XYZ file of N, CA and C in Angstrom:
192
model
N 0.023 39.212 50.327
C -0.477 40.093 51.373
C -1.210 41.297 50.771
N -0.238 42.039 49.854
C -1.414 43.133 49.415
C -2.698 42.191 48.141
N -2.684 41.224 47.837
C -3.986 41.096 47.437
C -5.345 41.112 48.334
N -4.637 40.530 49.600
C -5.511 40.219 50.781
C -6.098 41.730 51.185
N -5.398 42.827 51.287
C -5.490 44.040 51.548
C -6.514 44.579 50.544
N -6.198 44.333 49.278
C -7.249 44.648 48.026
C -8.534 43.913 48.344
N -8.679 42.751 48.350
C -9.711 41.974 48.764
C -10.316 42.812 50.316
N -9.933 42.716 51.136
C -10.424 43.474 51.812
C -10.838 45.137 51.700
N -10.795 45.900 51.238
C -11.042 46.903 50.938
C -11.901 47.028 49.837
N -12.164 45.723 48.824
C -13.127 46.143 47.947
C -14.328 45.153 49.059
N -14.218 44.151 49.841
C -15.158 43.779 50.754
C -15.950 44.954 51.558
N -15.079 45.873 51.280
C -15.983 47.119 52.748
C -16.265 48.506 52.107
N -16.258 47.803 50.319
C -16.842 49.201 49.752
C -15.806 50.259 49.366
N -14.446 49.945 49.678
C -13.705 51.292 49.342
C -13.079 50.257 48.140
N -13.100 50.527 47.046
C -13.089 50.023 46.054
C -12.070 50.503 45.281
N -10.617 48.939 44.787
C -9.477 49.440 44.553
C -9.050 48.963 43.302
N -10.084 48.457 42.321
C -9.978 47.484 41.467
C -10.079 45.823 41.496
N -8.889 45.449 40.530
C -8.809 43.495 40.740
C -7.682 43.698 41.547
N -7.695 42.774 42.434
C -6.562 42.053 43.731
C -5.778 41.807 42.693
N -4.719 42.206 42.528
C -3.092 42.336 41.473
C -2.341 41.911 42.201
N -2.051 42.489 43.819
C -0.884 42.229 44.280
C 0.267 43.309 44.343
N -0.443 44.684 43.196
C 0.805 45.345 43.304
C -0.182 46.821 44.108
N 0.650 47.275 44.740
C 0.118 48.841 45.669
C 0.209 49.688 45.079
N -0.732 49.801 44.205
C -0.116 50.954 43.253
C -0.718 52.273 43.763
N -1.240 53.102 42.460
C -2.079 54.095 42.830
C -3.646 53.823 43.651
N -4.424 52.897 42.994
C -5.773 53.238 43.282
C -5.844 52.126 44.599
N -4.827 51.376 44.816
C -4.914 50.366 46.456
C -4.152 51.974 47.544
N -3.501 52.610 46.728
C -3.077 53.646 47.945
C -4.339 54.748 48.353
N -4.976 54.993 47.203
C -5.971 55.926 47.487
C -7.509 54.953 47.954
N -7.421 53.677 48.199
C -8.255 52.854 49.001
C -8.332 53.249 50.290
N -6.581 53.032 50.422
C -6.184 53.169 51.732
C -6.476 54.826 52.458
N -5.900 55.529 51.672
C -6.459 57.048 52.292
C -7.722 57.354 52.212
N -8.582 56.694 51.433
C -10.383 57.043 51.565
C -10.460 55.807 52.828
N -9.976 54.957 52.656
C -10.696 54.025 54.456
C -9.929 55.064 55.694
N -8.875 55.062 55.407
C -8.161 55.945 56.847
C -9.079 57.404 56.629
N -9.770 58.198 55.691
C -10.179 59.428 55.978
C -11.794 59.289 56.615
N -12.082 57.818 56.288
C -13.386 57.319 56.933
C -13.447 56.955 58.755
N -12.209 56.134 58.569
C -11.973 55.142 60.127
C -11.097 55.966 61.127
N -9.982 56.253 60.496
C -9.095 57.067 61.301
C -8.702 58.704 60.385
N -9.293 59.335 60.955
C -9.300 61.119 60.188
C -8.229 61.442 60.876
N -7.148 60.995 61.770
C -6.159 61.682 62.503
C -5.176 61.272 62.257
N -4.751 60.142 61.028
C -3.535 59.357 60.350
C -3.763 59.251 59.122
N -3.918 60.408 58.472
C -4.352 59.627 56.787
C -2.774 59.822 56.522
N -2.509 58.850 55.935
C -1.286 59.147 55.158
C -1.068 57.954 54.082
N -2.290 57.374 54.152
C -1.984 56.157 52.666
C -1.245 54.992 52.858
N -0.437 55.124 54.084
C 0.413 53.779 54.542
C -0.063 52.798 55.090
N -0.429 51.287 54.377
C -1.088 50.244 55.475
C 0.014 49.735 56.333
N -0.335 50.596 57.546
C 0.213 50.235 58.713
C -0.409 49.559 59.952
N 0.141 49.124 61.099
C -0.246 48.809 61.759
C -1.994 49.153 62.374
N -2.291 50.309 62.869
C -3.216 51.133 63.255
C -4.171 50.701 61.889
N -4.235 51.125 60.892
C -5.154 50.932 59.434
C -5.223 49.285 59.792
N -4.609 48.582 59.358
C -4.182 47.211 59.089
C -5.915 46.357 60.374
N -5.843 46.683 61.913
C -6.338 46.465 63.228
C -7.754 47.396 62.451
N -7.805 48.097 62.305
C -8.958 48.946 61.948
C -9.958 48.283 60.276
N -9.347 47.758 59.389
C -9.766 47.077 58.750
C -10.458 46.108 58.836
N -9.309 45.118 59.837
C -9.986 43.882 60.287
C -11.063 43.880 60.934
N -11.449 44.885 62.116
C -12.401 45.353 62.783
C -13.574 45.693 62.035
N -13.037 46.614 61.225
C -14.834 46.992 59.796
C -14.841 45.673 59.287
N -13.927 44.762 59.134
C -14.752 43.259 57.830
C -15.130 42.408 58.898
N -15.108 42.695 60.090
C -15.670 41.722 60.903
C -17.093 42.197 61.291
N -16.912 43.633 61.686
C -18.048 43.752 61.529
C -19.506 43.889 60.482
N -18.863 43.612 59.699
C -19.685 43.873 58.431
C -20.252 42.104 58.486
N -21.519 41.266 57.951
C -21.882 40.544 58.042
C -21.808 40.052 56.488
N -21.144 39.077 56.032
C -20.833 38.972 54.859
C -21.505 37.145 54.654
């Protein structure tokens, strides 16, 4: 699951390294540069629900 998360986030430009699998530092600060982009009113670095729906939404819309 978090590779899928990595993979997705280097798909939409917020760029977290190689898909490892582990959440480390630079997949958490993925996550707080997409949430300070998509959602500015929840940054807190946690892929949660809200982030998680909001992701899927930017890689869909993005034409790949």
């Amino acid at each position: 699951a978090i590779k899928q998360l990595q993979n997705a986030l280097n798909a939409v430009y917020f760029k977290c390294g190689t898909a490892d699998g582990i959440y480390g530092v630079k997949t958490k600060d993925a996550v707080t540069r997409f949430q300070k982009t998509y959602l500015p009113y929840s940054v807190d670095g946690i892929y949660g629900p809200n982030t998680e729906s909001k992701l899927k939404a930017v890689l869909k819309s993005k034409s790949f």
